[in-house]
Amino acid sequence: MENHSSDALNDTLSEVPLPYACLAWLPVLGLVAAVTVAINALAIIVYLKEKNLRKRSMYLIMSQAVADMCVGGISLPIDVSNSGFYCRLWKINPSPKGIWPSILIAVLFVFNMASVINLAAISLERTHATFRPLQHRAVKKWIFKAATAAVWITAVLSASYIYLDLFFALTGRGKFYSYLSILSCCFFIIVVSYTSIVVKTYGGKRLERHGAVNREMKLTKTLFIVTVVSLALLLPYIISFFLIFSKRPFYAFSNQTLHLRFFFVTLAYTNSMVNPILYALRIPEFKKALSKFLASKSCS
């Protein structure tokens, strides 16, 4: 079995393109990583400095910003390092034999899963705000903090499960379905949540709404737009990942799939860069706080 796996790995590596085919994409991914970290770090700084933003409805949004910053600053560099392996830019012992590559792959999944799970948690929070507005306004802050902690704990557990499943798949003792199953569960929660919100908002009687309800509805629309954009950018990468993985190990790509794979990877990671931009454009309190912060920095 071990010889067979080694032969298969050599066969796939023989199809790997020359390094110059990858070099054009690495600066693009590096730029996406730098901008993603900078924009999300700015969003987090503004949130911490502005007291008006430190309210319950922003907890999960800032958790999303932290996850996106880690995606750009940690997950994307790890993905680039893997790209360097199958592009023959450098040599490493591939997972599951290499210890450090295995650890890095596990870390990569943590922040990617935190970003997606956070979107699902936000959709559930918005559903509760829509169907039970009075009860939602009475929810204690510690519950939102606990929900944020639960997102990260779930992300770590999911990443661990995904990595173990990947390990057994690469050693020929299993099928890699955990990643797809967890993502499908998150997508199902998101779709059901926002569908129910749309039905509740536009399907019933149009009642007169006061200011607080209107603000909640605007926030719900903003987060819905963020979620739709995120899914649109993530889905091509996820689909291509499984189409390629079904035929060869995830670290080996042919000439035909290389550029398409890099394009989908760039789209997926651009998602983490776009989110805070949408927050700044759509959330008045955040936009005002950001303008105030930038104005203070330009005057100093």
PDB file of C-alpha atoms in Angstrom, residues 69-259:
ATOM      1  CA  MET A  69      -8.093  38.979   9.410  1.00  0.00           C
ATOM      2  CA  CYS A  70      -6.695  35.579  10.441  1.00  0.00           C
ATOM      3  CA  VAL A  71      -7.762  34.124   7.090  1.00  0.00           C
ATOM      4  CA  GLY A  72      -5.732  36.799   5.302  1.00  0.00           C
ATOM      5  CA  GLY A  73      -2.793  36.764   7.692  1.00  0.00           C
ATOM      6  CA  ILE A  74      -2.513  33.038   8.467  1.00  0.00           C
ATOM      7  CA  SER A  75      -4.651  30.809   6.233  1.00  0.00           C
ATOM      8  CA  LEU A  76      -3.697  32.504   2.963  1.00  0.00           C
ATOM      9  CA  PRO A  77       0.099  32.331   3.622  1.00  0.00           C
ATOM     10  CA  ILE A  78      -0.317  28.651   4.475  1.00  0.00           C
ATOM     11  CA  ASP A  79      -2.198  28.122   1.231  1.00  0.00           C
ATOM     12  CA  VAL A  80       0.599  29.937  -0.627  1.00  0.00           C
ATOM     13  CA  SER A  81       3.187  27.689   1.027  1.00  0.00           C
ATOM     14  CA  ASN A  82       1.241  24.643  -0.174  1.00  0.00           C
ATOM     15  CA  SER A  83       1.129  26.225  -3.634  1.00  0.00           C
ATOM     16  CA  GLY A  84       4.915  26.510  -3.546  1.00  0.00           C
ATOM     17  CA  PHE A  85       5.139  22.767  -2.953  1.00  0.00           C
ATOM     18  CA  TYR A  86       3.053  21.598  -5.872  1.00  0.00           C
ATOM     19  CA  CYS A  87       4.526  24.310  -8.082  1.00  0.00           C
ATOM     20  CA  ARG A  88       8.037  23.012  -7.253  1.00  0.00           C
ATOM     21  CA  LEU A  89       9.148  26.327  -5.796  1.00  0.00           C
ATOM     22  CA  TRP A  90      10.406  24.449  -2.726  1.00  0.00           C
ATOM     23  CA  LYS A  91      10.382  20.922  -1.387  1.00  0.00           C
ATOM     24  CA  ILE A  92       8.559  19.724   1.692  1.00  0.00           C
ATOM     25  CA  ASN A  93       7.397  16.314   2.857  1.00  0.00           C
ATOM     26  CA  PRO A  94       3.678  16.396   2.025  1.00  0.00           C
ATOM     27  CA  SER A  95       0.886  15.582   4.445  1.00  0.00           C
ATOM     28  CA  PRO A  96       0.225  13.119   6.008  1.00  0.00           C
ATOM     29  CA  LYS A  97       3.946  12.189   6.302  1.00  0.00           C
ATOM     30  CA  GLY A  98       5.231  15.690   7.052  1.00  0.00           C
ATOM     31  CA  ILE A  99       4.492  16.839  10.606  1.00  0.00           C
ATOM     32  CA  TRP A 100       4.703  20.600  10.033  1.00  0.00           C
ATOM     33  CA  PRO A 101       2.651  20.573   6.810  1.00  0.00           C
ATOM     34  CA  SER A 102       0.026  18.551   8.671  1.00  0.00           C
ATOM     35  CA  ILE A 103      -0.123  21.092  11.504  1.00  0.00           C
ATOM     36  CA  LEU A 104      -0.297  23.993   9.047  1.00  0.00           C
ATOM     37  CA  ILE A 105      -3.167  22.375   7.154  1.00  0.00           C
ATOM     38  CA  ALA A 106      -5.079  21.890  10.413  1.00  0.00           C
ATOM     39  CA  VAL A 107      -4.519  25.576  11.316  1.00  0.00           C
ATOM     40  CA  LEU A 108      -5.628  26.624   7.820  1.00  0.00           C
ATOM     41  CA  PHE A 109      -8.997  24.944   8.322  1.00  0.00           C
ATOM     42  CA  VAL A 110      -9.588  26.612  11.736  1.00  0.00           C
ATOM     43  CA  PHE A 111      -9.876  30.177  10.447  1.00  0.00           C
ATOM     44  CA  ASN A 112     -11.639  29.254   7.203  1.00  0.00           C
ATOM     45  CA  MET A 113     -14.242  27.342   9.190  1.00  0.00           C
ATOM     46  CA  ALA A 114     -14.532  30.159  11.758  1.00  0.00           C
ATOM     47  CA  SER A 115     -15.440  32.568   8.958  1.00  0.00           C
ATOM     48  CA  VAL A 116     -18.173  30.303   7.530  1.00  0.00           C
ATOM     49  CA  ILE A 117     -19.545  29.229  10.939  1.00  0.00           C
ATOM     50  CA  ASN A 118     -19.666  32.879  11.968  1.00  0.00           C
ATOM     51  CA  LEU A 119     -21.860  33.640   8.937  1.00  0.00           C
ATOM     52  CA  ALA A 120     -24.226  30.869  10.029  1.00  0.00           C
ATOM     53  CA  ALA A 121     -24.292  32.222  13.591  1.00  0.00           C
ATOM     54  CA  ILE A 122     -25.066  35.725  12.291  1.00  0.00           C
ATOM     55  CA  SER A 123     -27.955  34.358  10.213  1.00  0.00           C
ATOM     56  CA  LEU A 124     -29.427  32.673  13.320  1.00  0.00           C
ATOM     57  CA  GLU A 125     -29.012  35.876  15.354  1.00  0.00           C
ATOM     58  CA  ARG A 126     -30.774  37.891  12.631  1.00  0.00           C
ATOM     59  CA  THR A 127     -33.589  35.322  12.504  1.00  0.00           C
ATOM     60  CA  HIS A 128     -34.152  35.695  16.240  1.00  0.00           C
ATOM     61  CA  ALA A 129     -34.078  39.499  15.898  1.00  0.00           C
ATOM     62  CA  THR A 130     -36.726  39.326  13.153  1.00  0.00           C
ATOM     63  CA  PHE A 131     -39.132  36.841  14.725  1.00  0.00           C
ATOM     64  CA  ARG A 132     -38.687  37.846  18.393  1.00  0.00           C
ATOM     65  CA  PRO A 133     -37.666  41.533  18.328  1.00  0.00           C
ATOM     66  CA  LEU A 134     -38.713  42.300  21.923  1.00  0.00           C
ATOM     67  CA  GLN A 135     -37.021  39.207  23.349  1.00  0.00           C
ATOM     68  CA  HIS A 136     -33.959  39.878  21.218  1.00  0.00           C
ATOM     69  CA  ARG A 137     -33.516  43.359  22.679  1.00  0.00           C
ATOM     70  CA  ALA A 138     -33.714  41.850  26.168  1.00  0.00           C
ATOM     71  CA  VAL A 139     -30.968  39.271  25.568  1.00  0.00           C
ATOM     72  CA  LYS A 140     -28.009  39.792  27.900  1.00  0.00           C
ATOM     73  CA  LYS A 141     -24.566  40.679  26.605  1.00  0.00           C
ATOM     74  CA  TRP A 142     -23.023  37.539  28.077  1.00  0.00           C
ATOM     75  CA  ILE A 143     -25.185  35.401  25.784  1.00  0.00           C
ATOM     76  CA  PHE A 144     -23.743  37.152  22.726  1.00  0.00           C
ATOM     77  CA  LYS A 145     -20.240  36.709  24.144  1.00  0.00           C
ATOM     78  CA  ALA A 146     -20.978  33.020  24.749  1.00  0.00           C
ATOM     79  CA  ALA A 147     -22.278  32.690  21.171  1.00  0.00           C
ATOM     80  CA  THR A 148     -19.054  34.253  19.866  1.00  0.00           C
ATOM     81  CA  ALA A 149     -16.971  31.839  21.950  1.00  0.00           C
ATOM     82  CA  ALA A 150     -19.119  28.939  20.704  1.00  0.00           C
ATOM     83  CA  VAL A 151     -18.341  29.910  17.095  1.00  0.00           C
ATOM     84  CA  TRP A 152     -14.604  29.604  17.698  1.00  0.00           C
ATOM     85  CA  ILE A 153     -14.873  26.399  19.714  1.00  0.00           C
ATOM     86  CA  THR A 154     -16.991  24.878  16.934  1.00  0.00           C
ATOM     87  CA  ALA A 155     -14.442  26.052  14.362  1.00  0.00           C
ATOM     88  CA  VAL A 156     -11.570  24.345  16.225  1.00  0.00           C
ATOM     89  CA  LEU A 157     -13.548  21.114  16.643  1.00  0.00           C
ATOM     90  CA  SER A 158     -14.649  21.185  12.987  1.00  0.00           C
ATOM     91  CA  ALA A 159     -11.094  21.804  11.774  1.00  0.00           C
ATOM     92  CA  SER A 160      -9.818  18.912  13.900  1.00  0.00           C
ATOM     93  CA  TYR A 161     -12.477  16.591  12.498  1.00  0.00           C
ATOM     94  CA  ILE A 162     -11.776  17.761   8.933  1.00  0.00           C
ATOM     95  CA  TYR A 163      -8.046  17.231   9.354  1.00  0.00           C
ATOM     96  CA  LEU A 164      -8.471  13.699  10.733  1.00  0.00           C
ATOM     97  CA  ASP A 165     -10.814  12.868   7.869  1.00  0.00           C
ATOM     98  CA  LEU A 166      -8.284  14.294   5.397  1.00  0.00           C
ATOM     99  CA  PHE A 167      -5.480  12.298   7.020  1.00  0.00           C
ATOM    100  CA  PHE A 168      -7.351   9.011   6.574  1.00  0.00           C
ATOM    101  CA  ALA A 169      -8.361   9.963   3.020  1.00  0.00           C
ATOM    102  CA  LEU A 170      -4.736  10.619   2.012  1.00  0.00           C
ATOM    103  CA  THR A 171      -3.596   7.322   3.535  1.00  0.00           C
ATOM    104  CA  GLY A 172      -6.263   5.480   1.543  1.00  0.00           C
ATOM    105  CA  ARG A 173      -8.367   4.525   4.567  1.00  0.00           C
ATOM    106  CA  GLY A 174     -11.353   6.767   4.059  1.00  0.00           C
ATOM    107  CA  LYS A 175     -13.220   9.314   1.968  1.00  0.00           C
ATOM    108  CA  PHE A 176     -12.902  13.065   2.481  1.00  0.00           C
ATOM    109  CA  TYR A 177     -16.502  14.125   3.082  1.00  0.00           C
ATOM    110  CA  SER A 178     -16.291  15.992   6.408  1.00  0.00           C
ATOM    111  CA  TYR A 179     -15.412  19.377   4.861  1.00  0.00           C
ATOM    112  CA  LEU A 180     -18.352  19.200   2.468  1.00  0.00           C
ATOM    113  CA  SER A 181     -20.759  17.990   5.168  1.00  0.00           C
ATOM    114  CA  ILE A 182     -19.874  20.800   7.616  1.00  0.00           C
ATOM    115  CA  LEU A 183     -20.027  23.465   4.907  1.00  0.00           C
ATOM    116  CA  SER A 184     -23.352  22.066   3.681  1.00  0.00           C
ATOM    117  CA  CYS A 185     -24.741  22.276   7.217  1.00  0.00           C
ATOM    118  CA  CYS A 186     -23.642  25.928   7.527  1.00  0.00           C
ATOM    119  CA  PHE A 187     -25.063  26.796   4.099  1.00  0.00           C
ATOM    120  CA  PHE A 188     -28.350  25.072   4.986  1.00  0.00           C
ATOM    121  CA  ILE A 189     -28.649  27.147   8.195  1.00  0.00           C
ATOM    122  CA  ILE A 190     -27.903  30.342   6.266  1.00  0.00           C
ATOM    123  CA  VAL A 191     -30.394  29.647   3.468  1.00  0.00           C
ATOM    124  CA  VAL A 192     -33.207  28.585   5.820  1.00  0.00           C
ATOM    125  CA  SER A 193     -32.595  31.536   8.141  1.00  0.00           C
ATOM    126  CA  TYR A 194     -32.625  34.253   5.502  1.00  0.00           C
ATOM    127  CA  THR A 195     -35.483  32.616   3.581  1.00  0.00           C
ATOM    128  CA  SER A 196     -37.589  32.665   6.730  1.00  0.00           C
ATOM    129  CA  ILE A 197     -36.613  36.311   7.315  1.00  0.00           C
ATOM    130  CA  VAL A 198     -37.732  37.255   3.788  1.00  0.00           C
ATOM    131  CA  VAL A 199     -41.031  35.401   4.220  1.00  0.00           C
ATOM    132  CA  LYS A 200     -41.616  37.025   7.613  1.00  0.00           C
ATOM    133  CA  THR A 201     -40.717  40.516   6.371  1.00  0.00           C
ATOM    134  CA  TYR A 202     -42.526  40.601   3.035  1.00  0.00           C
ATOM    135  CA  GLY A 203     -45.049  37.785   3.265  1.00  0.00           C
ATOM    136  CA  GLY A 204     -47.182  39.050   6.127  1.00  0.00           C
ATOM    137  CA  LYS A 205     -49.044  42.246   6.848  1.00  0.00           C
ATOM    138  CA  ARG A 206     -47.021  45.436   6.522  1.00  0.00           C
ATOM    139  CA  LEU A 207     -47.111  46.903  10.003  1.00  0.00           C
ATOM    140  CA  GLU A 208     -45.835  50.333  10.958  1.00  0.00           C
ATOM    141  CA  ARG A 209     -42.311  50.055  12.306  1.00  0.00           C
ATOM    142  CA  HIS A 210     -40.564  52.365  14.732  1.00  0.00           C
ATOM    143  CA  GLY A 211     -36.923  53.445  14.556  1.00  0.00           C
ATOM    144  CA  ALA A 212     -35.374  50.519  16.447  1.00  0.00           C
ATOM    145  CA  VAL A 213     -37.101  47.938  14.237  1.00  0.00           C
ATOM    146  CA  ASN A 214     -36.078  49.809  11.088  1.00  0.00           C
ATOM    147  CA  ARG A 215     -32.444  49.810  12.247  1.00  0.00           C
ATOM    148  CA  GLU A 216     -32.592  46.087  12.917  1.00  0.00           C
ATOM    149  CA  MET A 217     -34.086  45.464   9.492  1.00  0.00           C
ATOM    150  CA  LYS A 218     -31.383  47.542   7.801  1.00  0.00           C
ATOM    151  CA  LEU A 219     -28.698  45.614   9.694  1.00  0.00           C
ATOM    152  CA  THR A 220     -30.343  42.346   8.633  1.00  0.00           C
ATOM    153  CA  LYS A 221     -30.310  43.448   4.971  1.00  0.00           C
ATOM    154  CA  THR A 222     -26.652  44.440   5.260  1.00  0.00           C
ATOM    155  CA  LEU A 223     -25.646  41.098   6.762  1.00  0.00           C
ATOM    156  CA  PHE A 224     -27.729  39.293   4.140  1.00  0.00           C
ATOM    157  CA  ILE A 225     -25.804  41.109   1.388  1.00  0.00           C
ATOM    158  CA  VAL A 226     -22.505  40.222   3.106  1.00  0.00           C
ATOM    159  CA  THR A 227     -23.552  36.569   3.306  1.00  0.00           C
ATOM    160  CA  VAL A 228     -24.659  36.385  -0.344  1.00  0.00           C
ATOM    161  CA  VAL A 229     -21.382  37.933  -1.516  1.00  0.00           C
ATOM    162  CA  SER A 230     -19.420  35.547   0.708  1.00  0.00           C
ATOM    163  CA  LEU A 231     -21.186  32.464  -0.612  1.00  0.00           C
ATOM    164  CA  ALA A 232     -20.845  33.640  -4.216  1.00  0.00           C
ATOM    165  CA  LEU A 233     -17.075  34.017  -3.761  1.00  0.00           C
ATOM    166  CA  LEU A 234     -16.602  30.798  -1.774  1.00  0.00           C
ATOM    167  CA  LEU A 235     -18.708  28.310  -3.730  1.00  0.00           C
ATOM    168  CA  PRO A 236     -16.526  28.122  -6.904  1.00  0.00           C
ATOM    169  CA  TYR A 237     -13.468  27.285  -4.773  1.00  0.00           C
ATOM    170  CA  ILE A 238     -15.329  24.686  -2.707  1.00  0.00           C
ATOM    171  CA  ILE A 239     -16.795  22.989  -5.790  1.00  0.00           C
ATOM    172  CA  SER A 240     -13.433  22.941  -7.601  1.00  0.00           C
ATOM    173  CA  PHE A 241     -11.732  21.612  -4.457  1.00  0.00           C
ATOM    174  CA  PHE A 242     -13.926  18.527  -4.404  1.00  0.00           C
ATOM    175  CA  LEU A 243     -13.879  18.001  -8.167  1.00  0.00           C
ATOM    176  CA  ILE A 244     -10.075  17.979  -8.115  1.00  0.00           C
ATOM    177  CA  PHE A 245      -9.784  16.006  -4.880  1.00  0.00           C
ATOM    178  CA  SER A 246     -12.014  13.254  -6.258  1.00  0.00           C
ATOM    179  CA  LYS A 247      -9.328  12.493  -8.875  1.00  0.00           C
ATOM    180  CA  ARG A 248      -6.020  13.341  -7.178  1.00  0.00           C
ATOM    181  CA  PRO A 249      -4.561  14.448  -3.810  1.00  0.00           C
ATOM    182  CA  PHE A 250      -5.325  18.050  -2.927  1.00  0.00           C
ATOM    183  CA  TYR A 251      -1.650  19.054  -3.200  1.00  0.00           C
ATOM    184  CA  ALA A 252      -1.273  17.970  -6.832  1.00  0.00           C
ATOM    185  CA  PHE A 253      -2.756  19.802  -9.799  1.00  0.00           C
ATOM    186  CA  SER A 254      -2.377  19.451 -13.539  1.00  0.00           C
ATOM    187  CA  ASN A 255      -1.447  22.234 -15.954  1.00  0.00           C
ATOM    188  CA  GLN A 256      -5.078  22.507 -17.025  1.00  0.00           C
ATOM    189  CA  THR A 257      -6.448  23.034 -13.500  1.00  0.00           C
ATOM    190  CA  LEU A 258      -3.666  25.183 -12.055  1.00  0.00           C
ATOM    191  CA  HIS A 259      -4.726  28.644 -13.212  1.00  0.00           C
TER     192      HIS A 259
END
